[in-house]
Amino acid sequence: MVSPKHVCVIGAGISGLAAAKAFSTRGHHVTIVERSGDLGGVWEPARSYPDVQTQSPKELYRYTDRAMPDDYPEWPTGPQVHAYLADYAKSFGLDRMLRLNTAVAGMARRADGRPGWSLALTAKDGATAKEDFDFVAICTGQFNEPRELHCPGEDGFLAQGGQIMHSSTYSDASLAKGRRVVVLGGSKSATDIAVNAVKSGAREVTIVMREPVWRIPYFIGGLVNFKRILYIRAQEEMFPGWGASATARLALRLAAPLIWANWRGLESLLKAQLKLNRCKMVPAERIEDGVNCSVPIATPGFYPMVADGRIKAVFGSFDHYDGDSIVMSGGERIGADVAVLAIGYKLGVPFLPAAYQQKLVDADGQYRLYRLIANPDLPELGFVGFNSSFCTVLCADLAANWLVRYADGQLANQPTAQAMRDNIEMMLHFKRVERPAAGVYGGLCVAPYHYRHFDELMADIGTNEQKRGGLAGHFQPPNADDYAKFLASAPEYRATG
Ligand SMILES: Cc1cc2nc3c(=O)[nH]c(=O)nc-3n(C[C@H](O)[C@H](O)[C@H](O)COP(=O)(O)OP(=O)(O)OC[C@H]3O[C@@H](n4cnc5c(N)ncnc54)[C@H](O)[C@@H]3O)c2cc1C
């Protein structure tokens, strides 16, 4: 018998909505607190840069119980994703659980001695109130606290009329018109903004990045949607995974020449298709060594604009500002009116008490989370959306379904605290020693191991149905409708009392 809990879901992005849906479906009383004035998280219109669209194809960027509308394009725009989320919240009554303009400023164990947490909630007017919850789902994402970069000479650059902004505040394309725009960063946001600045009539556009990285076009070879190559089980199986048996290791060793040829073939295709030699943008790293959540999609138009000089690419970083110029680490001087810092976000859960932060994150920044969702030393607490990937909505949905069962003691494989700690150590070893690329973003990225991760979650949940689809199934990307069926095949229960 499971008693209903009062659950606080922190954050109303994709993950918060998934958590609210999963907990409320099981009979829990849910409050979603969101510090912003709207739901959607990174897809909130006020936070989106112009022309933003998903990197993930639409059927890989959806909840298991709601497809994106048929008339959406393969890669929906930011406003379309926001509309999908708003509609999802309304359809399942999640909007009625939502408290907007309410930030979690701190949390502590409950003072009344009962299990759970007391949250300090701050309203828009600054008033803070304490509220107790039996369980907390942290769904604050990885893209909330913009990283900062301050270089010498910044004050002088600003004083003579220059502008410096983080990519998350580049929301008005007109500010590029007629100006010299310098974008710092090599992520998809950086290339999106550089391309947008060219299209918006910027006088000059420069992109400054550390080094060239592999970028994946929406259609590999101009023909095949990348989901049919990069999201499939067959491709995933070419990466050595964690906890591999001796037989699996031997199989990988035997297949090594074929695997090597597969990656060299893909590199050659990308070099030819994107004209990387002509752009002087051939990465030094082997493609297979760097596959993780930071592999960006190639913004359409980016390489052609680099090739014909509309975007100037410089390798390095900002060293200092000098009058109306930015001097690069390699000494090059670039005239600038606007500097856009597409340098990412700080990871973290700042409102978690220091003693618990230490249990959550190791000194090297690696997160200690079992299945990237829970830590046995952080009671009545779970994380949704910390298992980020190339199909984050599906990840969040499955994590939310896992978490509610974990919180209710209803997982088919309900782990002991010791089993969780052992598994966390094994995974940390994998990320630190066996595959360092898996350690990016604090180790909170499941790509390229989507299927492996989902298989573990489904086995824990106890789904009866888990079709792999035979040989053909190895060449299919994850299917959200299938996961809806798998979830429906797990033992049912509801909190009552
Ligand atoms: C431009 C862009 C494009 C992307 N495209 C893709 C894609 O195509 N495919 C993909 O898989 N991923 C993509 N991502 C990654 C994206 O972050 C995830 O897909 C997903 O949107 C994350 O959702 P989330 O709910 O976990 O986090 P968020 O969307 O960041 O939501 C977290 C919410 O928590 C709130 N919050 C934070 N702190 C507090 C607090 N203290 N109190 C109250 N509320 C708080 C925030 O205001 C925010 O609304 C993209 C990211 C960006 C920035």
Coordinates of C-alpha atoms and ligand atoms in Angstrom, one line a residue:
M1 CA 0.0 0.0 0.0
V2 CA 1.4 3.4 -1.1
S3 CA 0.3 6.6 0.7
P4 CA -0.1 9.8 -1.3
K5 CA 2.7 12.2 -0.9
H6 CA 2.9 16.0 -1.3
V7 CA 5.5 16.3 -4.0
C8 CA 7.3 19.4 -5.0
V9 CA 8.5 19.5 -8.6
I10 CA 11.1 22.2 -9.1
G11 CA 11.1 23.6 -12.6
A12 CA 8.4 23.6 -15.3
G13 CA 10.5 22.7 -18.4
I14 CA 10.2 19.4 -20.2
S15 CA 11.4 17.5 -17.2
G16 CA 9.2 19.2 -14.6
L17 CA 6.1 18.5 -16.7
A18 CA 7.2 14.8 -17.1
A19 CA 7.7 14.5 -13.3
A20 CA 4.4 16.2 -12.5
K21 CA 2.6 13.9 -14.9
A22 CA 4.2 10.7 -13.5
F23 CA 3.6 11.6 -9.8
S24 CA 0.1 12.9 -10.3
T25 CA -0.9 9.9 -12.3
R26 CA 0.1 7.7 -9.4
G27 CA -2.2 9.6 -7.0
H28 CA 0.3 12.0 -5.5
H29 CA -0.5 15.7 -4.8
V30 CA 1.9 17.7 -6.9
T31 CA 3.0 21.4 -6.7
I32 CA 5.2 22.6 -9.5
V33 CA 7.3 25.7 -8.7
E34 CA 8.8 27.7 -11.5
R35 CA 10.8 30.8 -11.0
S36 CA 10.0 32.1 -14.4
G37 CA 6.7 33.6 -15.6
D38 CA 5.9 30.8 -18.0
L39 CA 6.4 27.1 -18.5
G40 CA 8.8 25.6 -21.0
G41 CA 12.2 26.1 -19.5
V42 CA 14.7 26.6 -22.3
W43 CA 11.8 26.7 -24.8
E44 CA 10.1 29.7 -23.0
P45 CA 9.8 32.3 -25.8
A46 CA 11.5 35.0 -23.7
R47 CA 14.6 32.8 -23.4
S48 CA 14.9 31.7 -27.0
Y49 CA 17.1 33.2 -29.6
P50 CA 15.6 33.8 -33.1
D51 CA 15.4 30.9 -35.5
V52 CA 15.9 28.3 -32.6
Q53 CA 14.7 24.9 -33.5
T54 CA 15.3 21.4 -32.1
Q55 CA 18.4 19.4 -32.9
S56 CA 16.3 16.2 -32.4
P57 CA 13.8 15.0 -34.9
K58 CA 10.3 15.5 -33.6
E59 CA 9.5 11.9 -33.0
L60 CA 12.6 11.6 -30.8
Y61 CA 11.7 14.8 -28.9
R62 CA 8.3 13.9 -27.5
Y63 CA 6.7 12.4 -24.5
T64 CA 5.6 8.7 -24.7
D65 CA 1.9 9.7 -24.3
R66 CA 1.7 12.6 -26.7
A67 CA 3.1 12.9 -30.3
M68 CA 4.0 16.3 -31.7
P69 CA 1.3 17.6 -34.1
D70 CA 1.5 16.1 -37.6
D71 CA 1.9 19.5 -39.2
Y72 CA 5.1 20.2 -37.3
P73 CA 8.2 19.9 -39.4
E74 CA 10.8 17.2 -38.7
W75 CA 12.8 19.7 -36.6
P76 CA 10.2 21.9 -34.8
T77 CA 10.8 25.6 -34.1
G78 CA 11.2 26.9 -30.6
P79 CA 7.6 28.4 -30.6
Q80 CA 6.2 25.1 -31.8
V81 CA 8.0 23.2 -28.9
H82 CA 6.6 25.7 -26.5
A83 CA 3.1 25.3 -27.8
Y84 CA 3.4 21.5 -27.6
L85 CA 4.5 21.7 -23.9
A86 CA 1.7 24.2 -23.1
D87 CA -0.8 21.9 -24.7
Y88 CA 0.7 18.9 -22.8
A89 CA 0.4 20.7 -19.5
K90 CA -3.2 21.7 -20.2
S91 CA -4.3 18.3 -21.4
F92 CA -3.1 16.5 -18.2
G93 CA -4.1 19.3 -15.8
L94 CA -0.5 20.1 -15.0
D95 CA -1.1 23.8 -15.5
R96 CA -3.3 23.7 -12.4
M97 CA -0.4 22.4 -10.3
L98 CA 1.9 25.3 -11.5
R99 CA 3.1 28.1 -9.3
L100 CA 4.9 30.6 -11.6
N101 CA 7.3 33.3 -10.5
T102 CA 8.2 31.2 -7.5
A103 CA 11.9 30.3 -7.0
V104 CA 13.3 27.7 -4.7
A105 CA 15.9 29.7 -2.7
G106 CA 16.9 27.0 -0.3
M107 CA 16.0 23.6 1.2
A108 CA 16.5 21.8 4.4
R109 CA 15.3 18.6 6.1
R110 CA 11.8 19.1 7.6
A111 CA 11.8 20.6 11.1
D112 CA 8.8 18.5 12.1
G113 CA 10.9 15.3 12.0
R114 CA 8.9 13.7 9.2
P115 CA 10.7 12.5 6.1
G116 CA 11.0 15.1 3.4
W117 CA 12.1 18.7 2.8
S118 CA 11.3 22.2 3.8
L119 CA 11.6 24.5 0.9
A120 CA 12.2 28.2 1.0
L121 CA 10.1 29.6 -1.8
T122 CA 10.7 33.2 -3.0
A123 CA 7.9 35.0 -4.8
K124 CA 8.5 37.7 -7.5
D125 CA 8.2 40.5 -4.9
G126 CA 11.0 38.9 -2.9
A127 CA 8.8 37.5 -0.1
T128 CA 10.0 34.1 1.1
A129 CA 7.9 31.4 2.7
K130 CA 8.8 27.9 4.0
E131 CA 6.7 25.0 2.8
D132 CA 7.1 21.3 3.7
F133 CA 7.0 18.5 1.1
D134 CA 7.2 14.7 1.5
F135 CA 9.3 14.3 -1.7
V136 CA 11.1 16.7 -4.1
A137 CA 11.8 16.2 -7.8
I138 CA 14.6 18.5 -9.0
C139 CA 13.9 19.3 -12.6
T140 CA 16.0 22.4 -13.1
G141 CA 17.9 21.4 -16.2
Q142 CA 21.4 22.1 -17.3
F143 CA 20.9 25.4 -19.1
N144 CA 19.9 27.8 -16.4
E145 CA 22.8 29.6 -14.9
P146 CA 24.7 31.3 -17.8
R147 CA 28.5 31.0 -17.6
E148 CA 30.3 34.3 -17.4
L149 CA 33.5 35.4 -19.0
H150 CA 35.2 38.6 -18.1
C151 CA 38.3 39.8 -19.9
P152 CA 40.5 42.8 -19.4
G153 CA 39.4 45.9 -21.2
E154 CA 35.8 45.0 -21.0
D155 CA 34.8 48.3 -19.3
G156 CA 36.4 50.3 -22.1
F157 CA 34.7 48.2 -24.8
L158 CA 31.3 48.8 -23.2
A159 CA 32.1 52.5 -22.6
Q160 CA 32.7 53.2 -26.3
G161 CA 29.3 51.6 -27.2
G162 CA 30.2 47.9 -27.5
Q163 CA 27.7 45.3 -26.3
I164 CA 28.5 42.0 -24.5
M165 CA 25.7 39.5 -24.0
H166 CA 25.3 35.8 -23.2
S167 CA 23.7 33.7 -26.0
S168 CA 20.6 33.2 -23.9
T169 CA 19.8 36.9 -24.2
Y170 CA 20.4 37.2 -28.0
S171 CA 16.6 37.3 -28.5
D172 CA 16.3 40.2 -31.0
A173 CA 17.9 39.6 -34.4
S174 CA 17.7 43.2 -35.3
L175 CA 20.6 44.1 -33.0
A176 CA 22.9 42.4 -35.5
K177 CA 21.9 44.6 -38.4
G178 CA 24.7 46.7 -39.8
R179 CA 27.0 45.7 -36.9
R180 CA 30.2 43.7 -36.4
V181 CA 29.1 40.6 -34.4
V182 CA 31.7 38.3 -32.8
V183 CA 30.3 35.0 -31.4
L184 CA 32.4 33.1 -28.9
G185 CA 31.7 29.3 -28.8
G186 CA 31.5 26.2 -30.9
S187 CA 28.1 24.8 -29.8
K188 CA 24.9 24.7 -31.9
S189 CA 23.8 27.9 -30.3
A190 CA 27.0 29.7 -31.4
T191 CA 26.7 28.6 -35.0
D192 CA 22.9 29.3 -35.0
I193 CA 23.6 32.8 -33.8
A194 CA 26.4 33.4 -36.3
V195 CA 24.2 32.3 -39.2
N196 CA 21.3 34.4 -37.8
A197 CA 23.5 37.4 -37.6
V198 CA 24.6 37.0 -41.3
K199 CA 20.9 36.6 -42.3
S200 CA 20.0 39.7 -40.3
G201 CA 22.3 41.9 -42.2
A202 CA 25.3 42.1 -39.8
R203 CA 28.3 44.0 -41.3
E204 CA 30.8 41.4 -40.3
V205 CA 30.4 38.1 -38.4
T206 CA 33.2 36.2 -36.7
I207 CA 32.9 33.0 -34.8
V208 CA 35.7 32.2 -32.3
M209 CA 36.0 28.6 -31.0
R210 CA 38.7 26.5 -29.4
E211 CA 39.0 24.0 -32.2
P212 CA 36.9 22.4 -35.0
V213 CA 34.5 19.7 -33.8
W214 CA 32.5 17.2 -35.7
R215 CA 29.1 18.5 -36.5
I216 CA 26.3 16.3 -37.9
P217 CA 24.1 17.6 -40.7
Y218 CA 20.4 17.0 -40.5
F219 CA 20.7 14.7 -43.5
I220 CA 23.9 12.7 -43.7
G221 CA 25.2 12.5 -47.3
G222 CA 22.4 15.0 -48.1
L223 CA 20.0 12.0 -48.0
V224 CA 19.7 10.1 -44.8
N225 CA 18.1 11.7 -41.7
F226 CA 20.8 11.4 -39.1
K227 CA 18.5 9.6 -36.7
R228 CA 18.7 6.6 -39.0
I229 CA 22.5 6.5 -38.4
L230 CA 23.3 7.9 -35.1
Y231 CA 20.4 6.9 -32.9
I232 CA 20.2 3.2 -33.8
R233 CA 21.1 0.3 -31.5
A234 CA 23.6 -1.1 -34.1
Q235 CA 25.6 2.2 -34.0
E236 CA 25.4 2.4 -30.2
E237 CA 26.8 -1.2 -29.9
M238 CA 30.0 0.0 -31.6
F239 CA 30.9 1.9 -28.5
P240 CA 32.3 -0.1 -25.6
G241 CA 29.8 0.2 -22.8
W242 CA 29.9 -0.1 -19.0
G243 CA 30.0 -3.4 -17.2
A244 CA 30.7 -5.3 -20.4
S245 CA 31.1 -9.1 -20.0
A246 CA 34.3 -10.8 -21.3
T247 CA 32.3 -12.1 -24.3
A248 CA 31.0 -8.6 -25.2
R249 CA 34.6 -7.3 -25.0
L250 CA 35.9 -10.1 -27.2
A251 CA 33.1 -9.5 -29.7
L252 CA 34.0 -5.8 -29.9
R253 CA 37.7 -6.7 -30.4
L254 CA 36.9 -9.0 -33.2
A255 CA 34.7 -6.4 -34.9
A256 CA 37.2 -3.6 -34.3
P257 CA 38.4 -3.4 -38.0
L258 CA 34.8 -3.1 -39.2
I259 CA 34.0 -0.5 -36.5
W260 CA 37.1 1.5 -37.4
A261 CA 36.0 1.4 -41.1
N262 CA 32.5 2.6 -40.1
W263 CA 33.8 5.7 -38.3
R264 CA 36.4 6.5 -41.0
G265 CA 33.6 6.2 -43.6
L266 CA 31.4 8.6 -41.7
E267 CA 34.2 11.1 -41.3
S268 CA 35.0 11.0 -45.0
L269 CA 31.3 11.5 -45.8
L270 CA 31.1 14.5 -43.4
K271 CA 34.3 16.0 -44.7
A272 CA 33.0 15.8 -48.3
Q273 CA 29.5 16.9 -47.6
L274 CA 30.3 19.8 -45.3
K275 CA 33.5 20.8 -47.3
L276 CA 35.5 20.8 -44.1
N277 CA 38.9 20.9 -45.8
R278 CA 37.8 24.0 -47.7
C279 CA 36.5 25.6 -44.5
K280 CA 39.7 24.6 -42.7
M281 CA 37.5 22.9 -40.2
V282 CA 38.6 19.3 -40.0
P283 CA 38.6 18.2 -36.4
A284 CA 41.7 16.6 -35.0
E285 CA 39.7 14.2 -32.8
R286 CA 38.4 10.9 -34.1
I287 CA 34.7 11.1 -34.3
E288 CA 34.1 8.0 -32.1
D289 CA 36.2 9.4 -29.3
G290 CA 34.1 12.5 -28.8
V291 CA 30.5 11.3 -29.2
N292 CA 28.4 12.6 -26.3
C293 CA 25.8 15.3 -25.7
S294 CA 28.1 18.0 -26.9
V295 CA 28.2 16.8 -30.6
P296 CA 26.3 19.6 -32.4
I297 CA 24.1 19.5 -35.4
A298 CA 25.5 21.6 -38.2
T299 CA 23.4 24.7 -38.5
P300 CA 22.2 24.8 -42.1
G301 CA 24.2 27.5 -43.9
F302 CA 27.0 27.6 -41.4
Y303 CA 29.7 25.8 -43.5
P304 CA 28.8 27.5 -46.8
M305 CA 29.0 30.9 -45.0
V306 CA 32.4 30.0 -43.6
A307 CA 33.6 28.7 -47.0
D308 CA 32.6 32.0 -48.8
G309 CA 33.8 34.3 -46.0
R310 CA 30.4 35.6 -44.7
I311 CA 31.4 34.0 -41.4
K312 CA 35.1 34.3 -40.4
A313 CA 36.2 31.4 -38.2
V314 CA 39.0 32.0 -35.7
F315 CA 40.4 29.3 -33.4
G316 CA 41.2 30.3 -29.8
S317 CA 39.4 32.4 -27.3
F318 CA 39.0 36.0 -26.2
D319 CA 42.2 37.4 -24.5
H320 CA 41.2 41.0 -23.9
Y321 CA 39.1 43.9 -25.3
D322 CA 41.0 46.9 -26.7
G323 CA 38.8 49.9 -27.6
D324 CA 36.3 48.6 -30.2
S325 CA 38.3 45.4 -30.8
I326 CA 38.6 42.0 -29.2
V327 CA 42.1 40.6 -29.2
M328 CA 42.2 36.8 -29.5
S329 CA 44.4 34.4 -27.5
G330 CA 46.4 33.9 -30.8
G331 CA 47.0 37.6 -31.0
E332 CA 44.5 38.4 -33.8
R333 CA 42.5 41.6 -33.4
I334 CA 38.8 41.6 -34.5
G335 CA 36.7 44.8 -34.7
A336 CA 33.5 44.3 -32.8
D337 CA 30.2 46.1 -31.9
V338 CA 28.5 43.1 -30.3
A339 CA 30.2 40.1 -28.5
V340 CA 27.9 37.2 -28.0
L341 CA 29.2 34.7 -25.5
A342 CA 27.8 31.3 -26.4
I343 CA 29.8 29.7 -23.7
G344 CA 27.1 27.5 -22.1
Y345 CA 25.8 27.2 -18.6
K346 CA 27.0 26.3 -15.1
L347 CA 25.8 23.0 -13.8
G348 CA 24.6 22.7 -10.3
V349 CA 21.8 22.7 -7.8
P350 CA 22.6 25.9 -5.9
F351 CA 19.7 25.7 -3.4
L352 CA 20.8 22.3 -2.1
P353 CA 22.5 22.5 1.3
A354 CA 26.3 22.2 1.1
A355 CA 26.4 18.9 3.0
Y356 CA 24.1 17.4 0.4
Q357 CA 25.9 19.0 -2.5
Q358 CA 29.0 17.1 -1.4
K359 CA 27.1 13.8 -1.5
L360 CA 25.7 14.7 -5.0
V361 CA 28.8 16.0 -6.8
D362 CA 32.5 14.8 -6.4
A363 CA 35.4 17.2 -6.4
D364 CA 36.0 16.7 -10.1
G365 CA 32.4 17.7 -10.9
Q366 CA 31.1 14.2 -11.5
Y367 CA 27.6 13.6 -10.3
R368 CA 26.8 10.6 -8.0
L369 CA 23.4 9.6 -9.3
Y370 CA 22.2 6.0 -9.7
R371 CA 20.7 5.7 -13.2
L372 CA 21.3 9.5 -13.3
I373 CA 18.2 9.9 -11.2
A374 CA 18.7 9.2 -7.4
N375 CA 21.3 9.0 -4.7
P376 CA 20.8 6.8 -1.7
D377 CA 22.3 9.5 0.6
L378 CA 19.9 12.1 -0.6
P379 CA 16.6 10.8 0.8
E380 CA 13.2 11.8 -0.5
L381 CA 14.8 13.5 -3.5
G382 CA 15.2 12.7 -7.2
F383 CA 16.3 14.3 -10.4
V384 CA 14.5 14.3 -13.7
G385 CA 16.2 15.4 -16.9
F386 CA 19.7 15.0 -15.5
N387 CA 20.0 12.0 -17.9
S388 CA 20.4 14.4 -20.8
S389 CA 20.8 13.1 -24.4
F390 CA 19.9 13.6 -28.0
C391 CA 16.3 12.7 -27.1
T392 CA 15.9 14.5 -23.8
V393 CA 12.1 14.4 -23.7
L394 CA 12.0 10.6 -23.8
C395 CA 14.8 10.4 -21.3
A396 CA 12.9 12.8 -18.9
D397 CA 9.7 10.9 -19.4
L398 CA 11.2 7.5 -18.6
A399 CA 13.2 8.9 -15.7
A400 CA 10.1 10.4 -14.2
N401 CA 8.3 7.1 -14.5
W402 CA 11.3 5.4 -12.8
L403 CA 11.5 8.0 -10.1
V404 CA 7.9 7.8 -8.9
R405 CA 8.2 4.0 -8.6
Y406 CA 11.5 4.4 -6.8
A407 CA 9.9 6.9 -4.4
D408 CA 7.0 4.6 -3.8
G409 CA 9.2 1.4 -3.4
Q410 CA 7.5 0.0 -6.5
L411 CA 10.3 -0.7 -8.8
A412 CA 10.5 -4.3 -9.9
N413 CA 14.3 -4.0 -9.2
Q414 CA 14.1 -1.7 -6.1
P415 CA 17.8 -1.3 -5.4
T416 CA 19.3 -1.3 -2.0
A417 CA 21.3 1.7 -0.9
Q418 CA 24.5 -0.4 -1.1
A419 CA 23.7 -1.6 -4.6
M420 CA 23.1 2.0 -5.7
R421 CA 26.5 3.1 -4.2
D422 CA 28.3 0.2 -5.9
N423 CA 26.7 1.0 -9.3
I424 CA 27.5 4.7 -8.9
E425 CA 31.2 3.8 -8.3
M426 CA 31.3 1.5 -11.3
M427 CA 29.8 4.2 -13.5
L428 CA 32.2 6.8 -12.2
H429 CA 35.1 4.5 -13.1
F430 CA 33.7 4.0 -16.6
K431 CA 33.4 7.8 -17.1
R432 CA 36.7 8.7 -15.6
V433 CA 38.9 5.9 -16.9
E434 CA 37.2 3.8 -19.6
R435 CA 35.4 6.5 -21.6
P436 CA 36.3 10.0 -20.6
A437 CA 33.9 11.4 -23.3
A438 CA 31.1 10.0 -21.0
G439 CA 32.3 12.4 -18.3
V440 CA 31.3 15.6 -20.0
Y441 CA 28.6 17.7 -18.3
G442 CA 29.4 16.1 -15.0
G443 CA 28.7 12.7 -16.4
L444 CA 25.1 13.6 -16.9
C445 CA 24.8 12.5 -20.6
V446 CA 23.5 9.2 -21.7
A447 CA 24.4 9.7 -25.4
P448 CA 25.4 7.6 -27.3
Y449 CA 24.0 4.9 -24.9
H450 CA 20.3 5.7 -25.2
Y451 CA 19.1 2.2 -25.7
R452 CA 21.4 0.8 -22.9
H453 CA 20.1 3.4 -20.5
F454 CA 16.4 2.8 -21.5
D455 CA 16.9 -0.9 -21.2
E456 CA 18.1 -0.5 -17.6
L457 CA 15.2 1.8 -16.7
M458 CA 12.6 -0.6 -18.3
A459 CA 14.1 -3.6 -16.5
D460 CA 14.1 -1.7 -13.2
I461 CA 10.5 -0.6 -13.7
G462 CA 9.5 -4.2 -14.5
T463 CA 8.0 -3.8 -18.0
N464 CA 6.8 -7.1 -19.3
E465 CA 6.9 -6.0 -22.9
Q466 CA 10.3 -5.0 -24.2
K467 CA 10.4 -5.9 -27.8
R468 CA 13.8 -5.3 -29.5
G469 CA 12.4 -5.9 -33.0
G470 CA 15.0 -8.5 -33.9
L471 CA 17.6 -7.6 -36.4
A472 CA 15.5 -4.8 -38.0
G473 CA 15.1 -3.3 -34.5
H474 CA 18.9 -2.7 -34.4
F475 CA 18.5 -0.2 -37.2
Q476 CA 15.6 1.8 -35.7
P477 CA 15.9 4.9 -33.6
P478 CA 14.0 4.7 -30.2
N479 CA 10.3 4.9 -30.7
A480 CA 8.3 6.8 -28.1
D481 CA 5.1 4.9 -28.8
D482 CA 6.8 1.6 -28.1
Y483 CA 8.0 3.0 -24.8
A484 CA 4.4 4.0 -24.0
K485 CA 3.5 0.3 -24.5
F486 CA 6.4 -0.9 -22.4
L487 CA 5.4 1.4 -19.5
A488 CA 1.8 0.3 -19.8
S489 CA 2.9 -3.4 -19.4
A490 CA 4.5 -2.7 -16.0
P491 CA 2.6 -3.6 -12.8
E492 CA 0.0 -1.0 -12.0
Y493 CA -0.5 0.7 -8.6
R494 CA -1.9 3.9 -7.2
A495 CA -1.3 5.8 -4.0
T496 CA -4.4 5.7 -1.8
G497 CA -5.3 6.9 1.7
Ligands
LIG1 C1 18.5 26.2 -27.7 C2 18.4 24.8 -27.1 C3 18.1 23.8 -28.0 C4 18.0 22.5 -27.5 N1 17.6 21.5 -28.4 C5 17.6 20.2 -28.0 C6 17.2 19.1 -28.8 O1 16.9 19.3 -30.0 N2 17.2 17.9 -28.3 C7 17.5 17.6 -27.0 O2 17.5 16.4 -26.6 N3 17.8 18.6 -26.2 C8 17.9 19.9 -26.6 N4 18.2 20.9 -25.8 C9 18.5 20.6 -24.4 C10 17.3 21.0 -23.5 O3 17.9 21.6 -22.4 C11 16.5 19.8 -23.1 O4 16.1 19.1 -24.2 C12 15.3 20.1 -22.3 O5 14.6 21.2 -22.8 C13 15.6 20.4 -20.8 O6 14.5 20.5 -20.1 P1 14.5 20.6 -18.6 O7 13.1 20.7 -18.1 O8 15.3 19.5 -18.0 O9 15.3 21.9 -18.2 P2 14.9 23.4 -18.6 O10 14.2 23.5 -19.8 O11 16.2 24.2 -18.4 O12 13.9 23.8 -17.4 C14 14.3 23.9 -16.1 C15 13.3 24.9 -15.4 O13 13.7 25.0 -14.0 C16 13.5 26.3 -13.6 N5 14.3 26.6 -12.4 C17 15.6 26.5 -12.3 N6 16.0 26.8 -11.1 C18 14.9 27.0 -10.4 C19 14.7 27.4 -9.0 N7 15.6 27.6 -8.1 N8 13.4 27.5 -8.6 C20 12.3 27.3 -9.5 N9 12.5 27.0 -10.8 C21 13.8 26.9 -11.2 C22 13.9 27.1 -14.8 O14 13.4 28.4 -14.8 C23 13.4 26.3 -16.0 O15 12.1 26.7 -16.4 C24 18.3 22.2 -26.2 C25 18.7 23.2 -25.3 C26 18.8 24.5 -25.8 C27 19.2 25.6 -24.8

